[in-house]
Coordinates of C-alpha atoms and ligand atoms in Angstrom, one line a residue:
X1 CA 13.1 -19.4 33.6
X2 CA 9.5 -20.9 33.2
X3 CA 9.1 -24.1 35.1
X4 CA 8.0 -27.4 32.9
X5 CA 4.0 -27.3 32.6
X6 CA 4.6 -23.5 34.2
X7 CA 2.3 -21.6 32.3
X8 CA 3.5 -19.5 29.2
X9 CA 1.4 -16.5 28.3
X10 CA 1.8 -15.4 25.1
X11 CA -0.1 -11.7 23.1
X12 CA -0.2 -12.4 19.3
X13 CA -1.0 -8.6 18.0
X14 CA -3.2 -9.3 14.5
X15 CA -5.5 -12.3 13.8
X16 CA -4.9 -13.3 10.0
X17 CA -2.9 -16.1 8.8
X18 CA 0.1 -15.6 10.5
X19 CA -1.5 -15.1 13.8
X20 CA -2.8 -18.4 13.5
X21 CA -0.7 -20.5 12.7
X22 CA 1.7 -19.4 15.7
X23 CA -0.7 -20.3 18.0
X24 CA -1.2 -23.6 16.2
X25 CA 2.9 -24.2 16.4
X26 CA 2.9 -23.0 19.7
X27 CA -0.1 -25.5 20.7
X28 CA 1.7 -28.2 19.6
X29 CA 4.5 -28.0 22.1
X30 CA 3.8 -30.4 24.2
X31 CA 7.0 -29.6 26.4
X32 CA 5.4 -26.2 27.4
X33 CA 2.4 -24.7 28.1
X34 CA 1.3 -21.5 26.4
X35 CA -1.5 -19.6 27.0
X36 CA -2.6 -17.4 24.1
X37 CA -4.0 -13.9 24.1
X38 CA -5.1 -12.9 20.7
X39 CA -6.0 -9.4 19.6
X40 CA -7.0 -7.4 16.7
X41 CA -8.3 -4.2 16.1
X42 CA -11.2 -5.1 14.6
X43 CA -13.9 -7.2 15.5
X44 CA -13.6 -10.3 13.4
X45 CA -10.8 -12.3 12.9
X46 CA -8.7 -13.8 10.1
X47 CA -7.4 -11.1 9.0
X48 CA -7.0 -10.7 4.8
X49 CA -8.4 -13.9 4.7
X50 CA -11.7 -11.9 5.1
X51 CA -11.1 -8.7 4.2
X52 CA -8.8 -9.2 1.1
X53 CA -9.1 -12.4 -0.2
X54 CA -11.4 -12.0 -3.1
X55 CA -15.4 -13.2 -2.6
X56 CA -15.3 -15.3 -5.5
X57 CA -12.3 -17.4 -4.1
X58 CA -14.6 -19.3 -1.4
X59 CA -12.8 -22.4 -1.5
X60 CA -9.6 -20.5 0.0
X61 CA -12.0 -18.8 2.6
X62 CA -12.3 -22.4 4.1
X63 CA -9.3 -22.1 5.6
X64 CA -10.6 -20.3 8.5
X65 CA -12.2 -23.3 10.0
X66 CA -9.2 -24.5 10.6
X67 CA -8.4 -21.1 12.6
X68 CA -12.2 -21.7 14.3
X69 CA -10.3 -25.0 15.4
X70 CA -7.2 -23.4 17.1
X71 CA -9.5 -21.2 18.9
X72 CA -11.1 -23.7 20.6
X73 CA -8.4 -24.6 22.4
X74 CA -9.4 -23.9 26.0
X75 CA -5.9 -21.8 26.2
X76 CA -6.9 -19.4 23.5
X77 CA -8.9 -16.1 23.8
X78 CA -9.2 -13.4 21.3
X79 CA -10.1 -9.6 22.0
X80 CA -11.3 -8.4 19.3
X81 CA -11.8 -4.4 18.4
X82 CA -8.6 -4.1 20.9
X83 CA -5.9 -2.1 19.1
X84 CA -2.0 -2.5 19.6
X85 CA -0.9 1.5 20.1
X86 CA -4.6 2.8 21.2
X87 CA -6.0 0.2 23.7
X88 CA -3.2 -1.5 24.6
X89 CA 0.5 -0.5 24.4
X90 CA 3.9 -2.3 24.3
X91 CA 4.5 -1.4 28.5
X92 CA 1.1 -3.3 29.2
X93 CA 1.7 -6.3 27.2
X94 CA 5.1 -6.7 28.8
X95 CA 3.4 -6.3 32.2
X96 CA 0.9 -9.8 31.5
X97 CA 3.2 -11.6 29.1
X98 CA 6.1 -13.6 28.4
X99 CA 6.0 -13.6 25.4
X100 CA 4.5 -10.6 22.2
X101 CA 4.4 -12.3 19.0
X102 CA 3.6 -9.4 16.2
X103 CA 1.5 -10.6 13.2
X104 CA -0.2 -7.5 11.7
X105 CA 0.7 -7.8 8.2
X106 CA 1.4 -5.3 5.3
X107 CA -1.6 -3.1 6.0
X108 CA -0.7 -0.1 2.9
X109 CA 0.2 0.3 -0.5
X110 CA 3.8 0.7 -2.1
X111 CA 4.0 4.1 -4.1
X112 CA 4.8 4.3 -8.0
X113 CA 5.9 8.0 -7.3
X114 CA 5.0 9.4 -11.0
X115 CA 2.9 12.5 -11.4
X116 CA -0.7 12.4 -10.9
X117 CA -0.6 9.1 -8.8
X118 CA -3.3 10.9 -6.1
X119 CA -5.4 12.5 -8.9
X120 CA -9.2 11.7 -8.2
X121 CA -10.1 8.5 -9.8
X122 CA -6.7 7.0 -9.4
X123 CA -7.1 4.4 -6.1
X124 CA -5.2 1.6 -4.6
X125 CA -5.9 -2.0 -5.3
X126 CA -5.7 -2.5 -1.6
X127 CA -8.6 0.4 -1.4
X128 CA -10.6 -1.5 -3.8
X129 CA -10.1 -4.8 -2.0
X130 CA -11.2 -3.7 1.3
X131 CA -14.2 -1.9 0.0
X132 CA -15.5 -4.7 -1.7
X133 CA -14.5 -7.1 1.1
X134 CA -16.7 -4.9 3.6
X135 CA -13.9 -3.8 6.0
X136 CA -15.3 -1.2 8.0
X137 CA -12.4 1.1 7.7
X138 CA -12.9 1.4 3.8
X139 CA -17.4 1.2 3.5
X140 CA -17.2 4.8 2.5
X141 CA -15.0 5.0 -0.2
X142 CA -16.2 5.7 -3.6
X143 CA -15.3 4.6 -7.1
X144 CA -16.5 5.9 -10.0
X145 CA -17.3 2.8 -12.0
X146 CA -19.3 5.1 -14.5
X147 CA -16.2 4.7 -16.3
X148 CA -15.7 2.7 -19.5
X149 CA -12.4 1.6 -19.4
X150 CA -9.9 1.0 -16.2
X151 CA -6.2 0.5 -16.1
X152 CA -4.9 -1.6 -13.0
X153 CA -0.7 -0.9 -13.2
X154 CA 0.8 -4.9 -11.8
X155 CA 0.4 -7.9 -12.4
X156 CA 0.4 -9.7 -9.3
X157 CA -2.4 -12.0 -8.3
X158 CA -4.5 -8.7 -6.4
X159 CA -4.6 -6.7 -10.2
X160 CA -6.0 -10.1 -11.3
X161 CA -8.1 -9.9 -8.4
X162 CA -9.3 -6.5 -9.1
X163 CA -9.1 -7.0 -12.6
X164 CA -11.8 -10.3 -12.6
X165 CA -14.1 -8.3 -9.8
X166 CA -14.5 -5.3 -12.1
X167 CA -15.5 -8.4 -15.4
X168 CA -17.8 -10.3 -13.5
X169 CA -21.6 -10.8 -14.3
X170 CA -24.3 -10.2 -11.8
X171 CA -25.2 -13.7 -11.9
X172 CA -21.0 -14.4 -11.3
X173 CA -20.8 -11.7 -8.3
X174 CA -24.5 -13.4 -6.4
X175 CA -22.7 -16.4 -5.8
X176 CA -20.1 -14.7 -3.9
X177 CA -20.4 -12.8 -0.3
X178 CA -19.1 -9.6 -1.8
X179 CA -20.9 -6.8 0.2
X180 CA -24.2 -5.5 -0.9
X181 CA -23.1 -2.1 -1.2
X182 CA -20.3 -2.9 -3.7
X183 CA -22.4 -5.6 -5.8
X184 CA -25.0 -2.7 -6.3
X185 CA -22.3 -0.2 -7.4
X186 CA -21.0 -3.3 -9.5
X187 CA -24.2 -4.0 -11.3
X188 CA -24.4 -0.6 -11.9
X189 CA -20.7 -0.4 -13.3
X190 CA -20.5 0.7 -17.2
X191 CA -16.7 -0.7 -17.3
X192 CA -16.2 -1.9 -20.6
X193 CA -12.1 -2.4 -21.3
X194 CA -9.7 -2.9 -18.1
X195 CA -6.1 -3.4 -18.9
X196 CA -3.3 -5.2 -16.7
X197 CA -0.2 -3.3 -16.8
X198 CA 3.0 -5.3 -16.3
X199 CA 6.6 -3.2 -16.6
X200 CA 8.3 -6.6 -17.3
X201 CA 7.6 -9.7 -19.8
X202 CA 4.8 -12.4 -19.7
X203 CA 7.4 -14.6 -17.9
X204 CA 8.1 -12.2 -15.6
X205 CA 4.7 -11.6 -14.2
X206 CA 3.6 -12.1 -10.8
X207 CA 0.6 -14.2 -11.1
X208 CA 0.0 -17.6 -11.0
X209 CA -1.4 -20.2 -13.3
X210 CA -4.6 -20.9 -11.9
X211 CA -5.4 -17.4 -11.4
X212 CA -4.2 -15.7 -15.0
X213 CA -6.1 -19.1 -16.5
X214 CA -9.3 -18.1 -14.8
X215 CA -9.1 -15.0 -16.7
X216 CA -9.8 -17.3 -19.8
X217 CA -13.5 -18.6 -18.3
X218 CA -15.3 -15.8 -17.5
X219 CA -18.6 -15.0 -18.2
X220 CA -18.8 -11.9 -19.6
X221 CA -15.1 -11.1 -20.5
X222 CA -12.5 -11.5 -23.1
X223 CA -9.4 -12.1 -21.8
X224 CA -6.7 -10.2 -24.2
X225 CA -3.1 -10.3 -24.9
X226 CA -0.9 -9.0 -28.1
X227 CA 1.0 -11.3 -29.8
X228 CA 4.5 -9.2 -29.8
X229 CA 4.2 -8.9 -25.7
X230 CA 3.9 -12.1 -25.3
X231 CA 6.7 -13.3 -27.0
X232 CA 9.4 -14.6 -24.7
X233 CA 12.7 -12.3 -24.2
X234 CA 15.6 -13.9 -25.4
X235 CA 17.1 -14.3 -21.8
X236 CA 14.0 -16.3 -20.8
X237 CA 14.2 -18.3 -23.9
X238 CA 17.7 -19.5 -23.2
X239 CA 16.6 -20.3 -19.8
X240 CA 14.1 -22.3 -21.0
X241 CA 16.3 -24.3 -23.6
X242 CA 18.6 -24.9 -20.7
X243 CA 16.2 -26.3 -18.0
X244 CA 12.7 -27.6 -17.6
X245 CA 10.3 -24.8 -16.1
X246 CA 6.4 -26.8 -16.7
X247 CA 5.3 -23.6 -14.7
X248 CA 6.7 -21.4 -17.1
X249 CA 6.4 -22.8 -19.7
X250 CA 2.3 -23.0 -19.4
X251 CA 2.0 -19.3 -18.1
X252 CA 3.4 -18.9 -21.5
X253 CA 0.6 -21.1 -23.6
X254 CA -2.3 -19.4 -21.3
X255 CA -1.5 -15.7 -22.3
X256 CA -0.7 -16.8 -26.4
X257 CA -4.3 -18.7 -25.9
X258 CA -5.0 -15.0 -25.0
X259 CA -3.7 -13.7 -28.1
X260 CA -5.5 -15.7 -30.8
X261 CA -8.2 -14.3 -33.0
X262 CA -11.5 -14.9 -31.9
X263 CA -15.1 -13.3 -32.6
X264 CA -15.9 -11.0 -29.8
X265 CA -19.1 -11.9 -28.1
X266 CA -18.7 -11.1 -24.5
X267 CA -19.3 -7.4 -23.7
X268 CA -15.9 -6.7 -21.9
X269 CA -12.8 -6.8 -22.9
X270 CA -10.0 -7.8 -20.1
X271 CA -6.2 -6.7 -22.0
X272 CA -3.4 -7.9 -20.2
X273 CA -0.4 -5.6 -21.1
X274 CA 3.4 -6.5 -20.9
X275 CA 6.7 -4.4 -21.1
X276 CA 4.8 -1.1 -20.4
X277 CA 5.6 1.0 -17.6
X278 CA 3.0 4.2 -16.2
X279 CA 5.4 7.5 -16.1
X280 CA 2.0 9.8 -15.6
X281 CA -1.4 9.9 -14.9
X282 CA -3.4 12.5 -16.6
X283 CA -5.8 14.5 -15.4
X284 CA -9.2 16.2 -17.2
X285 CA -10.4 19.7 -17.1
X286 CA -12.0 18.8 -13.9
X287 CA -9.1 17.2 -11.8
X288 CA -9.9 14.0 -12.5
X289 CA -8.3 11.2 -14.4
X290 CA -8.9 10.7 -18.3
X291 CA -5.8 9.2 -19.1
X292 CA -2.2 7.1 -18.0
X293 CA 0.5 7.8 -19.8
X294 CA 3.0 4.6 -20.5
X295 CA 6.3 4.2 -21.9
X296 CA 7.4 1.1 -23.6
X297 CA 10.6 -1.0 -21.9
X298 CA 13.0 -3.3 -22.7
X299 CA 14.7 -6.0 -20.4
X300 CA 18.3 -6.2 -18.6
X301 CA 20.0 -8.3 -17.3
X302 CA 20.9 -6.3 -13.7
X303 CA 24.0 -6.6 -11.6
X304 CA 22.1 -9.7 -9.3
X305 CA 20.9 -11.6 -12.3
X306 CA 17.3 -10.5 -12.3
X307 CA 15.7 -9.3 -15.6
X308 CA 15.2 -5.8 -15.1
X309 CA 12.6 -2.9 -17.1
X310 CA 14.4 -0.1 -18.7
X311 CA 12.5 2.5 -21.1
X312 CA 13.0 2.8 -24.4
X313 CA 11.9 6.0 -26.5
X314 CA 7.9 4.8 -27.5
X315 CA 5.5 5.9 -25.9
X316 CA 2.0 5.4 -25.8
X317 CA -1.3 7.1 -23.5
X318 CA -3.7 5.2 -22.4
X319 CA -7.8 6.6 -22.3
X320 CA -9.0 5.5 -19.2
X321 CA -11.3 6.8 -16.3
X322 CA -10.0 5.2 -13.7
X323 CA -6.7 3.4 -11.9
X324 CA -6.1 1.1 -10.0
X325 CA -2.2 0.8 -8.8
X326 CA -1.9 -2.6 -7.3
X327 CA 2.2 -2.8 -7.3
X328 CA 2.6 -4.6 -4.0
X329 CA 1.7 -4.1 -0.3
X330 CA 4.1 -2.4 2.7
X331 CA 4.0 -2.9 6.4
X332 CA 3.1 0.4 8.7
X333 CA 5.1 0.6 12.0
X334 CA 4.1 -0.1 15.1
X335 CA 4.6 2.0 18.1
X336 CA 7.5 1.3 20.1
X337 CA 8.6 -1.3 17.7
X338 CA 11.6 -1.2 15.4
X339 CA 11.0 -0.5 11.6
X340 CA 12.7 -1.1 8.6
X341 CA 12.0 1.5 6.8
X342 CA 13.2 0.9 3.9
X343 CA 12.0 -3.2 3.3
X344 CA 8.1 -1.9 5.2
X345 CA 9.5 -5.0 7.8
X346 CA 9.8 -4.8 11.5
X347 CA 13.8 -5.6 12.6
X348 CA 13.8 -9.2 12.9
X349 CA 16.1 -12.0 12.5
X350 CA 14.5 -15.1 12.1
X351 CA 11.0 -13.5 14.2
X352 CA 13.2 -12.5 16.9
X353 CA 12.9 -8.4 16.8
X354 CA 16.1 -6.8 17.5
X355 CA 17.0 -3.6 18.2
X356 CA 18.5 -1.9 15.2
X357 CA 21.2 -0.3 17.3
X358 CA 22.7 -3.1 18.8
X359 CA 22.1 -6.0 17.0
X360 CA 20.7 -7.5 19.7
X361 CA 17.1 -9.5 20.4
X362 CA 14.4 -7.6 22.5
X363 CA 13.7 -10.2 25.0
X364 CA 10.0 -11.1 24.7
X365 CA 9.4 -10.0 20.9
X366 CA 8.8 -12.0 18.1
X367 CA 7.2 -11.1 14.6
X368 CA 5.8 -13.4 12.2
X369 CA 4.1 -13.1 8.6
X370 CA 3.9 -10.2 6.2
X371 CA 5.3 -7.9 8.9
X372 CA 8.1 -9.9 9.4
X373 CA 9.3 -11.0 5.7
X374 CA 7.5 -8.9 3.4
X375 CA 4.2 -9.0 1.0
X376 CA 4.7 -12.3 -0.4
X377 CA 3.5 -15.6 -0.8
X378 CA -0.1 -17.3 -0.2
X379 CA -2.0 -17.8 2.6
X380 CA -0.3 -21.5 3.2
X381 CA 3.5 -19.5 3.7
X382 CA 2.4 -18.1 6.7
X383 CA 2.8 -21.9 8.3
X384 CA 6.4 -21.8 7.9
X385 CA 7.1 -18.7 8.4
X386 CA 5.4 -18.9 11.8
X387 CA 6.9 -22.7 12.2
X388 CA 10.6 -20.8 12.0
X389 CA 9.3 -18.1 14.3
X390 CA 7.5 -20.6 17.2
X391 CA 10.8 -22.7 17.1
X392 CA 13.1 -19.6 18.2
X393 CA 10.7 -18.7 20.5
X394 CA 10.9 -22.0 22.2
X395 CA 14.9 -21.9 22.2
X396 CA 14.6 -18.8 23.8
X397 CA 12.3 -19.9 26.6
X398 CA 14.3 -22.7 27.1
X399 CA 17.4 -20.9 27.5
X400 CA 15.8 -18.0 30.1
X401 CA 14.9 -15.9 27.6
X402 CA 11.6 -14.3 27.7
X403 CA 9.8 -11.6 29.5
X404 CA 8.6 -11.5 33.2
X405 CA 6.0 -10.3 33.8
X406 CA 4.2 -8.8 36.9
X407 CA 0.7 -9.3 36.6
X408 CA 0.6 -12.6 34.8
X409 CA -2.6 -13.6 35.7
X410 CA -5.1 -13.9 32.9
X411 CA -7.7 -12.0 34.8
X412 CA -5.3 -8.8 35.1
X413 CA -5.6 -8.2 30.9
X414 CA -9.1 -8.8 30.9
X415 CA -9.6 -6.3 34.1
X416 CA -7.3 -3.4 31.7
X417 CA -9.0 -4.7 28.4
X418 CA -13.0 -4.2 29.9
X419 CA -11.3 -0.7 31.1
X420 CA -10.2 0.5 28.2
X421 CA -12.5 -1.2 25.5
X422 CA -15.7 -2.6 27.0
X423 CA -17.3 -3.3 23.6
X424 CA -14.3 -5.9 23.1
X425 CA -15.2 -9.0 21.3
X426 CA -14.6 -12.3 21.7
X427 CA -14.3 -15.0 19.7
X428 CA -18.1 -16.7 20.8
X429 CA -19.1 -13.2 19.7
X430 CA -17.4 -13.8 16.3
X431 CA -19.1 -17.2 15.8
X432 CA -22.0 -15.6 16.0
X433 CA -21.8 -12.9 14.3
X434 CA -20.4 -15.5 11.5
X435 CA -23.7 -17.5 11.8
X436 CA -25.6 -14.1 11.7
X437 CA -23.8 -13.8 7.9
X438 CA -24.0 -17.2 6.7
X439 CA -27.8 -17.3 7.5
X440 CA -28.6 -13.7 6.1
X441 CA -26.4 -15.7 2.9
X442 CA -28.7 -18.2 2.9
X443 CA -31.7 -16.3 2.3
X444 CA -30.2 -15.1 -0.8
X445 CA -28.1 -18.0 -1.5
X446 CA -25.4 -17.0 -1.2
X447 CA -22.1 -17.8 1.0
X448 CA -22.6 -15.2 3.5
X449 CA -23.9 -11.4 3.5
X450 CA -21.5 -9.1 5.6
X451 CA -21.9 -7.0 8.2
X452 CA -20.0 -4.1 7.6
X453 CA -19.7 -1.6 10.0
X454 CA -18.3 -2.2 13.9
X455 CA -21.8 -1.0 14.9
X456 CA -24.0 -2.8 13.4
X457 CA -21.3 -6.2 14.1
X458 CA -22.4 -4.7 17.7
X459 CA -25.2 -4.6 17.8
X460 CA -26.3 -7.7 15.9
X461 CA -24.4 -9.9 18.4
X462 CA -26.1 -8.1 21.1
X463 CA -29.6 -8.6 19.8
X464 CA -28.8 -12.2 19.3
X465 CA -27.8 -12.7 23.3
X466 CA -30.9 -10.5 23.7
X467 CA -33.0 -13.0 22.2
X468 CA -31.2 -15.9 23.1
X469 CA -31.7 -15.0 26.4
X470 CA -35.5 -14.5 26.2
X471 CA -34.6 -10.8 26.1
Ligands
NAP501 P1 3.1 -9.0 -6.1 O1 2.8 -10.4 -6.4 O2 4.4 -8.6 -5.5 O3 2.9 -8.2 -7.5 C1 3.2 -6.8 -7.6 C2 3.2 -6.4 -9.1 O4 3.4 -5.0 -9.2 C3 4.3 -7.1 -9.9 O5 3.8 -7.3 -11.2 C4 5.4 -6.0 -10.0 O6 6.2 -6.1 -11.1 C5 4.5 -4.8 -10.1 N1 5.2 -3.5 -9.7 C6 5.9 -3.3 -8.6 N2 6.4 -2.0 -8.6 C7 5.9 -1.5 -9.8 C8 6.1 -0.2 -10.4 N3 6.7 0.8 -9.8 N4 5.5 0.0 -11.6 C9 4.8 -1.0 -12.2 N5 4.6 -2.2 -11.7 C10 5.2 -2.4 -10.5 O7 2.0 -8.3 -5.2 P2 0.4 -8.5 -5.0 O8 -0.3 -8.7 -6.3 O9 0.0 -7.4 -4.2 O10 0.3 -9.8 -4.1 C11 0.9 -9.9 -2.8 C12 1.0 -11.4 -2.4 O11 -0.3 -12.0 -2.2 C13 1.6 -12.2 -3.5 O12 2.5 -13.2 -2.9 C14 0.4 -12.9 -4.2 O13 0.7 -14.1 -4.8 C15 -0.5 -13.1 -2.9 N6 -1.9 -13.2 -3.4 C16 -2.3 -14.5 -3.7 C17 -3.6 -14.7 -4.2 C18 -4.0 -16.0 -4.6 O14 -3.3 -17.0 -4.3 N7 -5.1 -16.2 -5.4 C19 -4.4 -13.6 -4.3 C20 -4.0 -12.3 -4.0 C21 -2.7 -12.2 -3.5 P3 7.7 -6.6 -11.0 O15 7.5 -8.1 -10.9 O16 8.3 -6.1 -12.2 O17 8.3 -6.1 -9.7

C-alpha cells in the first residue's frame, strides 16, 4: 500500500477528453499524490477535440484550454508520438506505474454490412472527419467531390457534421481552421444535393437541436424535409400526449420548418430523409458508386420498448456519387487488453478492467471514455464518466490495490521513452506548435492553420527552438 503523500504514478494511454478529465479528478485528490504520465500516439493532444470536432464549431474547441490548464500542473507530462502496443507495451507500463488508466476512444467505424459498402466513392464519416480535420493518418485520402449529389446514411450529429462541411460557402469555411488542403478540394467541390438518411422517424434521430437548427441558417443551403416523414409515428404521439418532451417536441417544429414551401434561392440543396434504410450501394460501369439503393420502413415497438425500423415492400434508388456512412463509431483493441467484441468496449466494470475469464479486476487497470462505455455522448460526458472511474481508482489504492512497480522513478520511463522514440513530444512542444497555427491563422484570419503531417509538426517546433535559441 502507497503511504499518505507517497507518490502515485499513474500512465493515461490517449489524450482527448477522457484523458483529461482523469487527470483533473485525480489532481483533485488532495489525500493522495498522483503523478501523471500522459501519452498519445500522435503528437498533439486532445484527441477528437482536434481531429473530429468539426472547424466551424470553435466555441467547443475552447475546451482545450482547460486541458492546457491540467497540464500545467507541475505533476503532469505528456509524450506525445509515443504509441500504446509499438513504443511502449502493457509489461513496461506495469514496470513504472501504479496505476494504467486507458482513454483511447472509439477510433473506427461500425459496418452497415449491405452490398457495395467498400465500392470506390463510398467512405466513412470518420474518414471524412479526419481528413478535413488534418490528422496525419488520413492527409492522403481522396474524395471525389466532383460529384453532384451525396448521400450521408445517419443521422447523428457527425452526418450533420459532414452534412454542413460539404454546404458551406468559401466565405463560411475561411473562418474556420479546416486544413488547407481540404478547403481547396472544398471550393472546388461541384456538390449540389446531399441527403441525411435516417432508418427511423424524425423523433427518433440522433441529433440535437442546436445542431439540426443550424442546418436552417446556412449560407448557401436549403435545408429540406418532406412533409409525410416528418409526421410523428403514432407511438411517439401518444408519448407526447402523455408527458411533456420541450426537446422533442421542438426537434419536431425545426424539421416541419424544413418542410414548408419556399423559393429556392441558395444553390444547394441539404434533404434530410426519415424511415429509409440503405439495403445496397450501386456501382457504375467503372466500379465506382452512381447510386444507393433504400427501402422504405415502418416502426415497432421491440421486445425492450424501443421503436424499432422494419422494411416494408417500397423501394426507392437514390442517384448519387458519393457516400458517406456515418452510423456510429467502435473501439479497436488494444494489445494485451480485454475486448468486448461484441459492444467495440474494453471489459470494464465501472473503469475497473477485468478479466473476462474470471470476473475479476486486473489490479492496476482502469479505462475511461469512449473505450470504456461506448460512442456516445458530448465532449462534457467524459467528466463523469472519468469522475466514476477516478473514484474506484482511489478505493482501490486505498484498499492495497494497485500495481507495484519496480522502476518507479520518473526518470526510468523517460530513459525507455528517449530509447525507443526520441522524436517524442512534449507538451511545451505542443504549445508551440499551437502558437505556430494560431499565428499562421492570423495571417489569414483565421482561427488557426494546421500543421498536418508528424514531419513537418517536427520540424516546425524544431526550427522554432532553432531560432529561439539564436540558432
Ligand atoms: P450516433 O449519435 O450514435 O448516431 C448514429 C446514427 O446512425 C443514428 O442515426 C443511427 O440510427 C444510425 N445508424 C446506426 N446503424 C445504422 C444502420 N445500420 N443503418 C442506418 N443507420 C444506422 O453517432 P455519431 O453521429 O457518430 O455521434 C457519436 C457521438 O458523438 C454522439 O453522442 C454525438 O452526439 C456526439 N457528437 C456530438 C457533436 C456535437 O455536440 N456537436 C458532434 C459530433 C458528435 P438509430 O438511432 O436508428 O440507431
Amino acid at each position: 500500500m502507497t503511504e499518505n503523500n507517497e507518490q502515485i504514478r499513474v500512465a493515461v494511454i490517449g489524450s482527448g477528453p477522457a484523458g483529461f478529465y482523469a487527470c483533473e479528478h485525480l489532481f483533485k485528490q488532495d489525500e493522495h499524490n498522483f503523478i501523471i504520465d500522459m501519452f498519445d500516439k500522435l503528437p498533439t493532444p486532445h484527441g477528437l477535440v482536434r481531429t473530429g470536432v468539426a472547424p466551424d464549431h470553435q466555441k467547443i474547441k475552447s475546451v482545450t484550454r482547460v486541458y492546457d490548464k491540467i497540464a500545467s500542473n507541475p505533476n503532469f507530462r505528456f509524450f506525445g508520438l509515443v504509441e500504446f502496443g509499438v513504443h511502449v507495451t502493457i509489461e513496461d507500463l506495469k514496470k513504472h506505474y501504479h496505476i494504467v488508466i486507458f482513454a483511447t476512444g472509439a477510433q473506427t467505424d461500425r459496418r452497415m454490412n449491405i452490398p457495395g459498402e467498400d465500392l470506390d466513392g463510398s467512405h466513412t464519416a470518420t474518414e471524412f472527419v479526419a481528413w478535413y480535420n488534418g490528422h496525419p493518418d488520413y492527409v492522403d485520402y481522396k474524395f471525389d467531390l466532383s460529384q453532384e449529389k451525396v448521400a450521408i446514411v445517419g443521422v447523428g450529429n457527425v452526418a450533420v457534421d459532414v452534412a454542413r462541411i460539404l454546404c458551406r460557402t468559401e466565405a463560411e469555411l475561411m473562418e474556420t481552421d479546416i486544413t488547407d488542403y481540404a478547403l481547396e478540394a472544398l471550393k472546388k467541390s461541384n456538390i449540389k444535393e446531399v441527403y441525411l438518411l435516417g432508418r427511423r422517424g424524425p423523433a427518433q434521430a440522433a441529433f440535437t437541436n442546436p445542431e439540426v437548427r443550424e442546418l436552417g441558417n446556412l449560407d448557401d443551403a436549403h435545408a429540406i424535409t418532406r412533409i409525410e416523414e416528418v409526421e410523428l409515428d403514432e407511438f411517439t404521439k401518444e408519448l407526447l400526449e402523455k408527458e411533456e418532451d420541450r426537446s422533442l417536441v421542438k426537434k419536431i417544429e425545426i424539421l416541419n420548418s424544413y418542410s414548408e414551401d419556399i423559393e429556392f434561392q441558395k444553390s444547394k440543396k441539404l434533404h434530410i430523409r426519415f424511415l429509409v434504410s440503405p439495403t445496397e450501394i450501386l456501382a457504375d460501369e467503372e466500379g465506382k458508386v452512381r447510386a444507393i439503393k433504400l427501402v422504405k420502413n415502418e416502426l415497432y415497438r421491440a421486445e425492450d420498448g424501443s421503436l424499432r425500423p422494419r422494411p416494408t415492400d417500397e423501394t426507392e434508388e437514390l442517384e448519387v456519387g458519393l457516400v458517406f456512412r456515418s452510423i456510429g463509431y467502435q473501439g479497436v483493441p488494444l494489445p494485451e487488453v480485454p475486448f468486448h467484441e461484441k459492444w467495440g468496449v474494453i471489459h470494464n466494470e465501472k473503469g475497473r478492467i477485468i478479466d473476462p475469464e474470471t470476473g475479476e479486476h486486473i489490479c492496476g487497470l482502469y479505462s475511461t471514455g469512449w473505450i470504456k462505455r461506448g460512442p456516445t455522448g458530448v465532449i462534457g460526458t467524459n467528466k463523469q464518466d472519468s469522475g466514476e472511474t477516478v473514484q474506484c481508482i482511489v478505493e482501490d489504492i486505498e484498499s492495497g490495490h494497485h500495481l507495484s512497480p519496480e522502476k518507479p522513478h520518473p526518470d526510468h520511463i523517460l530513459e525507455l521513452v528517449s530509447e525507443r522514440q526520441p522524436d517524442y513530444f512534449t507538451y511545451e512542444d505542443w504549445i508551440k506548435l499551437n502558437e505556430l497555427e494560431v499565428s499562421k491563422g492570423e495571417e489569414q484570419g483565421r482561427p488557426r492553420v494546421k500543421y498536418t503531417s508528424i514531419e513537418e509538426m517536427l520540424n516546425a517546433v524544431k526550427k522554432n527552438d532553432e531560432a529561439a535559441n539564436g540558432g
